[in-house]
Amino acid sequence: MVQELLVAVVAALCFGALYLAAGARVVKQYEQGVLFRLGRVTGDVRTPGFNLVIPFVDRLYKVNLQIVTMPVPAQEGITRDNVTVRVDAVVYFRVVDAVSALVKVEDYKFAVSQMAQTSLRSIIGKSDLDDLLSNREKLNQGLELMIDSPAVGWGVQVDRVEIKDVSLPDTMKRSMARQAEADRERRARIINADAELQASRKLAEAAQQMADTPSALQLRLLQTIVAVAAEKNSTLVLPFPVELLRFLERSGRQQSGPNGDAPARITGSTLRAGPPPG
């Protein structure tokens, strides 16, 4: 009798251990557990740690609450200014309501992926090419709003949407390269013309100053000769200005007396010595 009682106790303990092992569930720190009892959601979500369920009656589904990084496949579309482009993006989202993510949508990841693709195609059709290339922050905000609006009902929150790359046709790339080159050439010509204008104004002021003071022209000529003479292996071809010759002619007339030597006379741009004309 005692032996049979011991066997029954041992059998009950084994059955209890098996029952406990079958009903034991462990929820990780980054997860939440949703308990279905006979097909219906029962109680609150199960927190991380050790949880017990009724075997063969309860079923515990674990939902990951980590941020999911989902790449959006490249979508081809025509922009508002009739340019064919291919745009891909990436979506960052996470589950904030585990019950809604399991009950209200069959596969929330697939649903977010399809919504992101359709929203990306819609953004391409509403935007210009310049916006896709230079104003991505505004487009990212528009994409995030378009995806997050229906995702809220699925228990999903979209944290961020980023456009990764915009692929252009080769013909468009060559056209943009030619346009950029032409714009750079235009700016270079404008800068060069402005420099020429400023230089011409300064030269005009210098010429006016030298015209008022003829000796300044002679000093400038001597400075040029000194600067060039520093190079001993160079040959200097120096034009002789007429103004300098006239200055020398006037100096010679002032220095010559009644019985002195004949002063120099200028004919055209040639200096020659001889008596003054009768």
Short mmCIF file of C-alpha atoms in Angstrom, two decimals:
data_model
loop_
_atom_site.label_atom_id
_atom_site.label_comp_id
_atom_site.label_asym_id
_atom_site.label_seq_id
_atom_site.Cartn_x
_atom_site.Cartn_y
_atom_site.Cartn_z
CA MET A 1 0.00 0.00 0.00
CA VAL A 2 2.78 2.37 0.90
CA GLN A 3 4.66 1.44 -2.22
CA GLU A 4 1.67 2.19 -4.40
CA LEU A 5 1.26 5.55 -2.65
CA LEU A 6 4.90 6.42 -3.31
CA VAL A 7 4.53 5.50 -6.96
CA ALA A 8 1.45 7.73 -7.24
CA VAL A 9 3.28 10.64 -5.59
CA VAL A 10 6.26 10.24 -7.90
CA ALA A 11 3.96 10.05 -10.92
CA ALA A 12 2.14 13.20 -9.82
CA LEU A 13 5.42 15.02 -9.34
CA CYS A 14 6.62 13.98 -12.79
CA PHE A 15 3.34 15.05 -14.33
CA GLY A 16 3.55 18.39 -12.53
CA ALA A 17 7.12 18.89 -13.71
CA LEU A 18 6.15 18.08 -17.29
CA TYR A 19 3.14 20.37 -17.03
CA LEU A 20 5.29 23.17 -15.63
CA ALA A 21 7.89 22.70 -18.36
CA ALA A 22 5.19 22.75 -21.04
CA GLY A 23 3.69 25.97 -19.65
CA ALA A 24 6.93 27.85 -19.00
CA ARG A 25 7.69 30.75 -21.32
CA VAL A 26 10.55 33.26 -21.23
CA VAL A 27 10.03 36.73 -22.68
CA LYS A 28 13.24 38.62 -23.49
CA GLN A 29 13.95 42.20 -22.49
CA TYR A 30 13.26 43.64 -25.96
CA GLU A 31 10.00 41.68 -26.40
CA GLN A 32 6.41 41.69 -25.22
CA GLY A 33 4.19 38.65 -25.00
CA VAL A 34 0.57 38.58 -26.16
CA LEU A 35 -1.45 35.70 -24.68
CA PHE A 36 -4.22 34.05 -26.71
CA ARG A 37 -6.49 31.76 -24.75
CA LEU A 38 -8.67 29.65 -27.00
CA GLY A 39 -8.13 32.22 -29.78
CA ARG A 40 -8.91 35.33 -27.74
CA VAL A 41 -6.50 37.89 -26.32
CA THR A 42 -6.45 37.46 -22.57
CA GLY A 43 -5.09 39.86 -20.02
CA ASP A 44 -2.38 42.41 -20.42
CA VAL A 45 0.78 41.91 -22.40
CA ARG A 46 3.36 39.75 -20.69
CA THR A 47 6.41 41.61 -19.48
CA PRO A 48 10.01 40.36 -19.94
CA GLY A 49 10.98 37.48 -17.70
CA PHE A 50 9.51 34.10 -16.74
CA ASN A 51 5.83 33.55 -17.55
CA LEU A 52 3.48 30.60 -17.11
CA VAL A 53 0.71 29.64 -19.52
CA ILE A 54 -1.78 26.82 -19.61
CA PRO A 55 -0.47 24.16 -21.97
CA PHE A 56 -2.64 23.28 -24.95
CA VAL A 57 -5.01 26.12 -24.00
CA ASP A 58 -2.93 29.26 -24.07
CA ARG A 59 -0.62 30.39 -26.82
CA LEU A 60 1.94 33.14 -26.25
CA TYR A 61 3.13 35.25 -29.17
CA LYS A 62 6.28 37.31 -28.71
CA VAL A 63 6.56 40.68 -30.45
CA ASN A 64 9.92 42.36 -30.98
CA LEU A 65 9.96 45.99 -29.84
CA GLN A 66 13.36 46.88 -31.30
CA ILE A 67 13.73 49.44 -34.08
CA VAL A 68 13.53 47.68 -37.44
CA THR A 69 15.65 48.95 -40.34
CA MET A 70 13.84 48.12 -43.57
CA PRO A 71 15.29 48.99 -46.98
CA VAL A 72 12.75 50.10 -49.55
CA PRO A 73 13.45 48.65 -53.01
CA ALA A 74 14.32 51.15 -55.73
CA GLN A 75 11.19 52.61 -57.30
CA GLU A 76 11.18 54.01 -60.82
CA GLY A 77 8.98 56.99 -61.62
CA ILE A 78 8.63 60.22 -63.58
CA THR A 79 9.10 63.49 -61.73
CA ARG A 80 6.88 66.50 -62.13
CA ASP A 81 9.32 67.97 -64.68
CA ASN A 82 9.21 64.76 -66.79
CA VAL A 83 12.52 63.13 -65.77
CA THR A 84 12.71 59.38 -65.27
CA VAL A 85 14.50 58.47 -62.02
CA ARG A 86 15.02 55.50 -59.72
CA VAL A 87 14.87 56.23 -55.99
CA ASP A 88 15.48 53.93 -53.05
CA ALA A 89 15.03 54.64 -49.35
CA VAL A 90 15.22 53.15 -45.89
CA VAL A 91 12.55 53.12 -43.16
CA TYR A 92 13.15 52.97 -39.40
CA PHE A 93 10.12 51.85 -37.38
CA ARG A 94 9.19 49.96 -34.22
CA VAL A 95 6.16 48.35 -32.60
CA VAL A 96 4.54 50.39 -29.84
CA ASP A 97 1.35 48.30 -29.40
CA ALA A 98 1.99 44.56 -29.54
CA VAL A 99 -1.70 43.62 -29.50
CA SER A 100 -2.57 45.83 -32.48
CA ALA A 101 0.49 44.62 -34.42
CA LEU A 102 -0.78 41.02 -34.09
CA VAL A 103 -4.54 41.51 -34.32
CA LYS A 104 -5.15 44.40 -36.72
CA VAL A 105 -2.72 43.44 -39.49
CA GLU A 106 -1.60 40.06 -40.76
CA ASP A 107 2.09 40.94 -41.25
CA TYR A 108 2.99 44.42 -40.07
CA LYS A 109 6.49 44.32 -41.62
CA PHE A 110 5.11 43.46 -45.06
CA ALA A 111 2.41 46.11 -44.67
CA VAL A 112 4.96 48.81 -43.79
CA SER A 113 7.15 47.75 -46.73
CA GLN A 114 4.29 48.01 -49.24
CA MET A 115 3.14 51.34 -47.82
CA ALA A 116 6.69 52.70 -48.05
CA GLN A 117 6.97 51.67 -51.73
CA THR A 118 3.68 53.24 -52.74
CA SER A 119 4.45 56.41 -50.78
CA LEU A 120 7.89 56.66 -52.43
CA ARG A 121 6.36 56.42 -55.90
CA SER A 122 3.83 59.07 -54.95
CA ILE A 123 6.58 61.41 -53.70
CA ILE A 124 8.52 60.96 -56.95
CA GLY A 125 5.52 62.00 -59.04
CA LYS A 126 4.88 65.10 -56.91
CA SER A 127 8.47 66.38 -56.80
CA ASP A 128 10.87 68.04 -59.21
CA LEU A 129 14.31 66.68 -59.96
CA ASP A 130 15.98 69.54 -58.09
CA ASP A 131 13.95 68.69 -54.97
CA LEU A 132 15.04 65.04 -55.12
CA LEU A 133 18.68 66.07 -55.39
CA SER A 134 18.92 69.01 -53.01
CA ASN A 135 15.78 69.18 -50.82
CA ARG A 136 15.69 65.68 -49.41
CA GLU A 137 14.95 66.69 -45.83
CA LYS A 138 11.53 67.99 -46.81
CA LEU A 139 10.81 64.88 -48.88
CA ASN A 140 11.87 62.65 -45.98
CA GLN A 141 9.39 64.38 -43.71
CA GLY A 142 6.65 63.96 -46.30
CA LEU A 143 7.44 60.26 -46.67
CA GLU A 144 7.45 59.77 -42.91
CA LEU A 145 4.03 61.39 -42.59
CA MET A 146 2.55 59.33 -45.44
CA ILE A 147 3.80 56.04 -43.97
CA ASP A 148 3.12 56.84 -40.32
CA SER A 149 -0.54 57.80 -40.81
CA PRO A 150 -1.84 54.27 -41.58
CA ALA A 151 0.87 52.56 -39.50
CA VAL A 152 -0.44 54.10 -36.28
CA GLY A 153 -3.55 51.91 -36.54
CA TRP A 154 -1.31 48.85 -36.81
CA GLY A 155 0.50 49.59 -33.55
CA VAL A 156 3.63 50.68 -35.44
CA GLN A 157 5.46 53.98 -35.14
CA VAL A 158 7.70 55.23 -37.95
CA ASP A 159 10.74 56.94 -36.46
CA ARG A 160 12.52 58.10 -39.62
CA VAL A 161 12.54 57.74 -43.40
CA GLU A 162 15.64 58.52 -45.48
CA ILE A 163 16.06 58.67 -49.25
CA LYS A 164 19.34 56.89 -49.94
CA ASP A 165 20.07 57.32 -53.62
CA VAL A 166 18.62 58.91 -56.74
CA SER A 167 19.68 57.26 -60.00
CA LEU A 168 19.49 59.34 -63.18
CA PRO A 169 19.70 58.24 -66.84
CA ASP A 170 23.11 58.61 -68.49
CA THR A 171 21.81 61.22 -70.93
CA MET A 172 20.55 63.34 -68.04
CA LYS A 173 23.90 63.02 -66.26
CA ARG A 174 25.74 64.22 -69.36
CA SER A 175 23.33 67.13 -69.79
CA MET A 176 23.76 68.18 -66.16
CA ALA A 177 27.54 67.94 -66.52
CA ARG A 178 27.47 70.19 -69.59
CA GLN A 179 25.19 72.64 -67.80
CA ALA A 180 27.50 72.78 -64.78
CA GLU A 181 30.54 73.26 -67.01
CA ALA A 182 28.84 76.06 -68.93
CA ASP A 183 27.86 77.77 -65.70
CA ARG A 184 31.43 77.59 -64.38
CA GLU A 185 32.78 78.96 -67.66
CA ARG A 186 30.26 81.81 -67.54
CA ARG A 187 31.32 82.75 -64.02
CA ALA A 188 34.99 82.57 -65.01
CA ARG A 189 34.42 84.92 -67.92
CA ILE A 190 32.50 87.35 -65.75
CA ILE A 191 35.28 87.38 -63.17
CA ASN A 192 37.93 87.86 -65.87
CA ALA A 193 35.97 90.70 -67.48
CA ASP A 194 35.49 92.40 -64.12
CA ALA A 195 39.22 92.12 -63.45
CA GLU A 196 40.00 93.63 -66.86
CA LEU A 197 37.59 96.48 -66.14
CA GLN A 198 39.19 97.26 -62.80
CA ALA A 199 42.68 97.06 -64.29
CA SER A 200 41.74 99.37 -67.16
CA ARG A 201 40.39 101.93 -64.70
CA LYS A 202 43.59 101.84 -62.69
CA LEU A 203 45.67 102.14 -65.86
CA ALA A 204 43.59 105.10 -66.98
CA GLU A 205 44.19 106.81 -63.65
CA ALA A 206 47.92 106.10 -63.90
CA ALA A 207 48.05 107.43 -67.46
CA GLN A 208 46.26 110.59 -66.42
CA GLN A 209 48.71 111.07 -63.56
CA MET A 210 51.71 110.57 -65.85
CA ALA A 211 50.23 112.96 -68.42
CA ASP A 212 50.00 115.66 -65.76
CA THR A 213 53.58 114.97 -64.62
CA PRO A 214 55.85 114.02 -67.57
CA SER A 215 58.80 113.29 -65.33
CA ALA A 216 56.82 110.44 -63.74
CA LEU A 217 56.87 108.64 -67.10
CA GLN A 218 60.65 108.87 -67.21
CA LEU A 219 60.96 107.55 -63.67
CA ARG A 220 58.64 104.68 -64.50
CA LEU A 221 60.73 103.85 -67.55
CA LEU A 222 63.90 103.80 -65.48
CA GLN A 223 62.26 101.55 -62.90
CA THR A 224 61.25 99.12 -65.64
CA ILE A 225 64.81 99.05 -67.00
CA VAL A 226 66.22 98.37 -63.52
CA ALA A 227 63.71 95.57 -62.92
CA VAL A 228 64.46 93.87 -66.22
CA ALA A 229 68.23 94.39 -65.93
CA ALA A 230 68.27 92.03 -62.93
CA GLU A 231 68.00 89.14 -65.40
CA LYS A 232 71.44 89.09 -67.03
CA ASN A 233 70.56 86.46 -69.63
CA SER A 234 67.60 88.37 -71.05
CA THR A 235 67.31 90.69 -74.02
CA LEU A 236 65.30 93.86 -73.47
CA VAL A 237 63.29 95.42 -76.29
CA LEU A 238 62.07 98.73 -74.92
CA PRO A 239 59.82 101.12 -76.88
CA PHE A 240 60.89 104.75 -76.61
CA PRO A 241 57.86 106.93 -75.85
CA VAL A 242 57.39 110.12 -77.79
CA GLU A 243 56.58 112.04 -74.62
CA LEU A 244 60.03 111.27 -73.26
CA LEU A 245 61.65 112.52 -76.46
CA ARG A 246 59.66 115.72 -76.28
CA PHE A 247 60.74 116.11 -72.66
CA LEU A 248 64.38 115.72 -73.71
CA GLU A 249 63.86 118.15 -76.59
CA ARG A 250 62.49 120.79 -74.25
CA SER A 251 65.36 120.22 -71.84
CA GLY A 252 67.87 120.59 -74.69
CA ARG A 253 66.35 123.86 -75.88
CA GLN A 254 66.51 125.30 -72.39
CA GLN A 255 70.17 124.32 -71.96
CA SER A 256 71.45 125.44 -75.46
CA GLY A 257 72.72 129.01 -75.80
CA PRO A 258 72.95 131.41 -78.79
CA ASN A 259 76.36 130.02 -79.84
CA GLY A 260 75.96 126.55 -78.42
CA ASP A 261 75.42 123.26 -80.11
CA ALA A 262 72.28 122.70 -82.07
CA PRO A 263 69.53 121.11 -79.99
CA ALA A 264 67.95 117.78 -80.82
CA ARG A 265 64.89 117.81 -83.06
CA ILE A 266 62.09 115.24 -83.00
CA THR A 267 60.51 114.07 -86.23
CA GLY A 268 57.76 111.52 -85.64
CA SER A 269 59.16 109.03 -83.19
CA THR A 270 62.86 109.33 -84.29
CA LEU A 271 65.44 111.39 -82.43
CA ARG A 272 68.15 112.94 -84.53
CA ALA A 273 70.66 115.76 -84.09
CA GLY A 274 70.81 118.70 -86.42
CA PRO A 275 70.16 122.40 -86.80
CA PRO A 276 66.65 123.63 -86.23
CA PRO A 277 64.60 124.32 -89.34
CA GLY A 278 65.05 127.77 -90.87
#
